[in-house]
Tab-separated table of C-alpha atoms in Angstrom:
chain	number	residue	atom	x	y	z
A	8	MET	CA	14.148	22.192	-82.976
A	9	ASP	CA	14.721	18.502	-82.348
A	10	PRO	CA	11.322	16.761	-81.727
A	11	ARG	CA	12.827	15.100	-78.642
A	12	CYS	CA	13.477	18.568	-77.197
A	13	LEU	CA	9.874	19.550	-77.843
A	14	TRP	CA	8.700	16.389	-76.108
A	15	LEU	CA	10.923	17.175	-73.085
A	16	TRP	CA	9.626	20.765	-73.005
A	17	GLY	CA	6.081	19.455	-72.853
A	18	LEU	CA	6.957	17.267	-69.901
A	19	LEU	CA	8.691	20.054	-67.998
A	20	THR	CA	5.955	22.659	-68.458
A	21	GLY	CA	2.999	20.330	-68.096
A	22	GLY	CA	1.553	21.930	-71.238
A	23	ALA	CA	0.160	20.023	-74.195
A	24	LEU	CA	-1.996	20.540	-77.206
A	25	ARG	CA	-5.059	18.413	-77.014
A	26	GLY	CA	-4.191	15.336	-79.039
A	27	GLY	CA	-0.453	16.060	-79.120
A	28	TRP	CA	2.585	17.389	-77.284
A	29	ALA	CA	3.405	21.074	-76.871
A	30	GLN	CA	4.409	22.803	-80.097
A	31	ARG	CA	7.131	25.325	-80.585
A	32	GLY	CA	6.119	28.816	-79.461
A	33	TRP	CA	3.462	27.615	-76.999
A	34	SER	CA	3.978	27.947	-73.258
A	35	MET	CA	1.804	28.540	-70.212
A	36	TYR	CA	2.492	29.340	-66.588
A	37	VAL	CA	0.207	28.843	-63.593
A	38	PRO	CA	1.241	28.497	-59.932
A	39	PRO	CA	0.762	24.987	-58.525
A	40	ARG	CA	-1.452	26.175	-55.648
A	41	ILE	CA	-3.009	29.289	-54.212
A	42	THR	CA	-4.910	30.053	-50.982
A	43	GLY	CA	-7.893	32.371	-50.494
A	44	LEU	CA	-10.233	33.234	-47.629
A	45	ARG	CA	-13.949	32.452	-47.614
A	46	GLY	CA	-15.981	35.527	-48.547
A	47	ASP	CA	-13.000	37.266	-50.157
A	48	SER	CA	-12.054	37.524	-53.822
A	49	ILE	CA	-9.036	35.953	-55.491
A	50	VAL	CA	-7.250	35.953	-58.847
A	51	LEU	CA	-6.070	32.677	-60.390
A	52	PRO	CA	-2.967	33.659	-62.415
A	53	CYS	CA	-2.409	32.250	-65.904
A	54	THR	CA	-0.108	33.602	-68.633
A	55	PHE	CA	0.754	32.090	-72.004
A	56	THR	CA	2.601	32.536	-75.285
A	57	HIS	CA	1.536	31.332	-78.741
A	58	PRO	CA	3.421	30.761	-81.992
A	59	ILE	CA	1.754	33.419	-84.187
A	60	PRO	CA	3.483	36.826	-84.141
A	61	ASP	CA	1.220	39.906	-84.417
A	62	TYR	CA	-1.931	37.795	-84.187
A	63	THR	CA	-5.112	39.909	-84.525
A	64	GLY	CA	-7.818	37.234	-84.586
A	65	ASP	CA	-10.167	36.020	-81.870
A	66	ILE	CA	-8.944	34.376	-78.664
A	67	ARG	CA	-11.163	32.010	-76.713
A	68	VAL	CA	-10.442	31.615	-73.004
A	69	ILE	CA	-11.756	28.596	-71.107
A	70	TRP	CA	-11.420	27.809	-67.414
A	71	LYS	CA	-12.238	24.285	-66.376
A	72	PRO	CA	-14.103	22.561	-64.808
A	73	ASP	CA	-16.536	24.418	-67.066
A	74	ILE	CA	-16.937	27.521	-64.914
A	75	PHE	CA	-16.037	30.253	-67.400
A	76	GLN	CA	-15.291	30.980	-71.052
A	77	CYS	CA	-14.863	34.164	-73.003
A	78	LEU	CA	-14.348	35.134	-76.642
A	79	VAL	CA	-11.983	38.081	-76.927
A	80	ARG	CA	-11.725	40.030	-80.160
A	81	ASN	CA	-8.038	40.658	-80.493
A	82	SER	CA	-8.503	43.445	-83.044
A	83	SER	CA	-10.618	45.545	-80.662
A	84	THR	CA	-9.100	48.518	-78.861
A	85	GLU	CA	-11.561	48.219	-75.965
A	86	THR	CA	-9.689	47.369	-72.765
A	87	SER	CA	-12.355	47.609	-70.069
A	88	SER	CA	-14.594	44.686	-71.032
A	89	PHE	CA	-14.852	41.604	-73.186
A	90	ASP	CA	-17.824	40.264	-75.147
A	91	ASN	CA	-19.403	36.827	-75.180
A	92	CYS	CA	-18.301	35.805	-71.689
A	93	THR	CA	-20.371	33.081	-70.047
A	94	THR	CA	-20.263	31.237	-66.748
A	95	GLY	CA	-20.974	27.584	-66.246
A	96	GLN	CA	-21.287	26.149	-62.765
A	97	GLY	CA	-22.211	28.452	-59.906
A	98	PRO	CA	-24.006	31.790	-59.784
A	99	SER	CA	-23.313	34.218	-62.600
A	100	GLY	CA	-21.242	37.248	-61.786
A	101	ARG	CA	-18.740	35.468	-59.570
A	102	TYR	CA	-16.259	34.956	-62.412
A	103	ARG	CA	-14.638	37.499	-64.710
A	104	LEU	CA	-11.383	37.993	-66.558
A	105	ALA	CA	-8.732	39.683	-64.456
A	106	GLY	CA	-6.123	39.626	-67.224
A	107	ASP	CA	-6.120	40.688	-70.864
A	108	PRO	CA	-5.775	37.708	-73.257
A	109	ARG	CA	-4.489	40.097	-75.964
A	110	ARG	CA	-1.517	40.622	-73.674
A	111	HIS	CA	-1.124	36.897	-73.039
A	112	ASN	CA	-2.873	37.010	-69.650
A	113	LEU	CA	-5.822	34.692	-69.001
A	114	SER	CA	-6.036	35.257	-65.216
A	115	LEU	CA	-9.476	34.669	-63.672
A	116	HIS	CA	-11.107	36.679	-60.874
A	117	ILE	CA	-13.404	34.760	-58.487
A	118	ALA	CA	-15.608	36.735	-56.072
A	119	GLY	CA	-17.219	35.550	-52.837
A	120	LEU	CA	-15.113	32.451	-52.223
A	121	GLN	CA	-16.916	29.453	-50.724
A	122	TYR	CA	-15.654	26.228	-49.195
A	123	GLU	CA	-16.914	24.408	-52.302
A	124	ASP	CA	-14.493	26.402	-54.475
A	125	SER	CA	-11.580	24.336	-53.141
A	126	ARG	CA	-10.541	22.296	-56.197
A	127	GLU	CA	-8.158	22.190	-59.142
A	128	TYR	CA	-8.653	24.659	-62.011
A	129	THR	CA	-7.226	24.404	-65.523
A	130	CYS	CA	-6.514	27.325	-67.837
A	131	ARG	CA	-7.102	26.785	-71.591
A	132	VAL	CA	-6.722	28.991	-74.675
A	133	MET	CA	-7.974	28.513	-78.241
A	134	ILE	CA	-6.857	30.435	-81.349
A	135	PRO	CA	-8.856	29.680	-84.543
A	136	ARG	CA	-5.805	29.846	-86.812
A	137	VAL	CA	-4.207	27.029	-84.825
A	138	PRO	CA	-5.784	23.580	-85.346
A	139	ASP	CA	-6.225	22.889	-81.649
A	140	ALA	CA	-6.274	24.379	-78.155
A	141	TYR	CA	-3.529	24.671	-75.597
A	142	GLU	CA	-3.810	24.092	-71.882
A	143	ASN	CA	-1.632	23.393	-68.891
A	144	LYS	CA	-2.177	19.811	-67.805
A	145	ILE	CA	-1.053	20.620	-64.254
A	146	GLY	CA	-3.779	22.940	-62.954
A	147	ILE	CA	-3.961	25.390	-60.070
A	148	MET	CA	-5.048	23.915	-56.750
A	149	LEU	CA	-7.199	26.498	-54.938
A	150	ASN	CA	-7.492	26.035	-51.173
A	151	VAL	CA	-10.229	28.069	-49.510
A	152	GLU	CA	-9.590	28.758	-45.843
A	153	ALA	CA	-11.628	30.845	-43.375
A	154	ARG	CA	-11.271	33.272	-40.520
A	155	PRO	CA	-12.690	31.888	-37.269
A	156	SER	CA	-16.262	32.596	-36.250
A	157	ILE	CA	-18.255	31.486	-33.199
A	158	LEU	CA	-21.465	29.808	-34.302
A	159	ASN	CA	-22.994	29.150	-30.896
A	160	LEU	CA	-22.278	29.803	-27.210
A	161	THR	CA	-24.679	27.936	-24.938
A	162	LEU	CA	-25.106	27.939	-21.150
A	163	LEU	CA	-26.457	24.511	-20.221
A	164	PRO	CA	-29.109	24.805	-17.446
A	165	GLY	CA	-28.424	23.501	-13.954
A	166	PRO	CA	-26.939	24.444	-10.565
A	167	LEU	CA	-23.283	25.352	-10.114
A	168	PRO	CA	-20.989	24.082	-11.409
A	169	VAL	CA	-22.589	24.601	-14.825
A	170	ARG	CA	-21.421	23.651	-18.298
A	171	VAL	CA	-20.859	26.089	-21.153
A	172	ALA	CA	-20.527	24.893	-24.779
A	173	CYS	CA	-18.827	26.905	-27.535
A	174	THR	CA	-18.987	25.907	-31.224
A	175	ALA	CA	-16.598	27.610	-33.660
A	176	GLU	CA	-15.601	27.178	-37.288
A	177	GLY	CA	-12.712	28.148	-39.519
A	178	ILE	CA	-9.930	26.726	-41.693
A	179	PRO	CA	-7.564	25.790	-40.180
A	180	VAL	CA	-9.901	24.623	-37.409
A	181	PRO	CA	-9.603	27.288	-34.693
A	182	ASN	CA	-8.193	26.723	-31.228
A	183	ILE	CA	-10.665	27.575	-28.450
A	184	SER	CA	-9.613	29.247	-25.203
A	185	TRP	CA	-11.614	30.715	-22.312
A	186	ARG	CA	-11.456	33.819	-20.171
A	187	GLY	CA	-13.425	34.225	-16.927
A	188	PRO	CA	-13.420	36.492	-13.875
A	189	ALA	CA	-9.960	36.827	-12.303
A	190	GLY	CA	-8.912	33.772	-10.363
A	191	ILE	CA	-11.851	31.588	-11.447
A	192	GLU	CA	-10.806	28.286	-12.996
A	193	VAL	CA	-12.380	27.060	-16.236
A	194	VAL	CA	-12.252	23.259	-16.495
A	195	GLN	CA	-12.326	21.743	-19.983
A	196	LEU	CA	-14.613	18.706	-20.130
A	197	GLN	CA	-14.846	17.846	-23.828
A	198	ASN	CA	-13.396	18.916	-27.173
A	199	THR	CA	-15.350	17.457	-30.119
A	200	PRO	CA	-14.573	17.945	-33.852
A	201	VAL	CA	-17.906	18.573	-35.607
A	202	SER	CA	-16.594	18.614	-39.200
A	203	GLN	CA	-13.400	19.367	-41.089
A	204	TYR	CA	-13.783	23.038	-40.191
A	205	GLN	CA	-15.953	23.054	-37.015
A	206	THR	CA	-15.249	22.159	-33.393
A	207	THR	CA	-17.179	22.275	-30.089
A	208	GLN	CA	-15.623	22.651	-26.650
A	209	VAL	CA	-17.508	22.166	-23.352
A	210	VAL	CA	-16.188	23.591	-20.071
A	211	SER	CA	-17.325	23.574	-16.436
A	212	VAL	CA	-17.468	26.744	-14.315
A	213	SER	CA	-18.116	26.821	-10.581
A	214	GLN	CA	-18.675	30.537	-9.866
A	215	ASN	CA	-20.844	33.328	-11.190
A	216	GLY	CA	-19.439	35.843	-13.624
A	217	THR	CA	-18.959	36.554	-17.330
A	218	TYR	CA	-17.130	33.919	-19.372
A	219	THR	CA	-15.684	34.529	-22.839
A	220	CYS	CA	-15.021	31.952	-25.551
A	221	ARG	CA	-12.189	32.896	-27.935
A	222	ALA	CA	-11.619	31.084	-31.255
A	223	GLU	CA	-8.341	31.739	-33.052
A	224	ASN	CA	-6.414	30.512	-36.097
A	225	VAL	CA	-3.640	31.901	-38.306
A	226	HIS	CA	-6.045	34.286	-40.059
A	227	TYR	CA	-7.770	36.049	-37.129
A	228	TRP	CA	-9.788	35.544	-33.942
A	229	ALA	CA	-13.385	35.856	-32.715
A	230	GLU	CA	-14.914	36.174	-29.238
A	231	ARG	CA	-18.330	35.848	-27.606
A	232	SER	CA	-19.323	36.138	-23.927
A	233	VAL	CA	-22.057	34.650	-21.725
A	234	PRO	CA	-23.082	35.595	-18.141
A	235	VAL	CA	-23.267	32.826	-15.540
A	236	GLY	CA	-25.518	33.495	-12.527
A	237	SER	CA	-26.423	36.982	-11.323
A	238	THR	CA	-23.993	39.547	-12.697
A	239	GLY	CA	-26.193	42.652	-12.232
A	240	PRO	CA	-26.899	44.872	-9.132
A	241	PRO	CA	-27.906	43.061	-5.876
A	242	LEU	CA	-31.616	42.325	-5.523
A	243	LEU	CA	-31.844	44.347	-2.266
A	244	LEU	CA	-30.526	47.431	-4.045
A	245	ILE	CA	-33.026	46.998	-6.857
A	246	VAL	CA	-35.943	46.882	-4.334
A	247	LEU	CA	-34.824	49.663	-1.942
A	248	LEU	CA	-33.614	52.233	-4.465
A	249	PRO	CA	-37.113	53.137	-5.854
A	250	ALA	CA	-38.522	53.376	-2.294
A	251	ALA	CA	-35.715	55.684	-1.199
A	252	LEU	CA	-36.249	57.929	-4.219
A	253	LEU	CA	-39.997	58.100	-3.480
A	254	LEU	CA	-39.364	59.082	0.181
A	255	LEU	CA	-36.889	61.767	-0.907
A	256	ALA	CA	-39.434	63.217	-3.328
A	257	GLY	CA	-42.067	63.379	-0.545
A	258	LEU	CA	-39.730	65.232	1.803
A	259	LEU	CA	-38.846	67.698	-0.944
A	260	LEU	CA	-42.534	68.447	-1.576
A	261	LEU	CA	-43.121	68.980	2.171
A	262	VAL	CA	-40.286	71.482	2.393
A	263	LEU	CA	-41.576	73.425	-0.603
A	264	CYS	CA	-45.093	73.488	0.863
A	265	CYS	CA	-43.821	74.873	4.203
A	266	ARG	CA	-41.915	77.647	2.509
A	267	TRP	CA	-44.920	78.609	0.426
A	268	LYS	CA	-47.306	78.829	3.461
A	269	GLY	CA	-44.660	80.204	5.789
A	270	GLN	CA	-45.116	77.427	8.341
A	271	CYS	CA	-44.824	73.730	8.739
A	272	ARG	CA	-47.050	71.568	10.852
A	273	VAL	CA	-45.749	68.376	12.222
A	274	PRO	CA	-48.507	65.741	12.503
A	275	GLY	CA	-49.569	64.983	16.113
A	276	ARG	CA	-48.572	68.392	17.490
């Protein structure tokens, strides 16, 4: 193949041997970006070809920035696990091979996604019989987003009208809405971004009842409620009900006593 064609192929694929342009027979594919949700798992896809037919030697897989590498023995028939896998940054156990390098698949599984995992990742493969390693210069951009959650719902003390503050987080930043008793207006006073994934909204309510803060983004929604004022039984009912039950019990005992003795005496007669 014309060297100029090889040079053009290297430009188009973004792949290059370290210290030189892509060689004939090498190729690698990764998607430009991928999105996962915080707390979930995700697979970063990476497939490749190399120029040695029927290769049976070792294959070293490296994921940068220095989070994972694995030495796969190509001659082994074991398919369930690979030896000599190590993790770099982050807690061990979060990274493992999702693909089989012997079948030209270097895909990486990441468990328990965190906000800090949002970055670019580069897939790299080394074959000892080839003088150098091959990697895709254009990595995968992982964006970690999050379902909404309500961090805090606070009733600020004071007479009516009172203020209620709701703090929520998520990526994209969730929209906050309110639900109160029918016909009661909820007045928004302040909407304050706390960080790139948190926001706080303060509202004013003028009547007693239960008010619900709802945070929602494209991934899901979350709700939390707070009572304002007295939302239980009236105080008079709470005081009189035990007294009424006590009087009823006394009358019942009196009736039973009269039946047992065969007569009832009314006091004062």
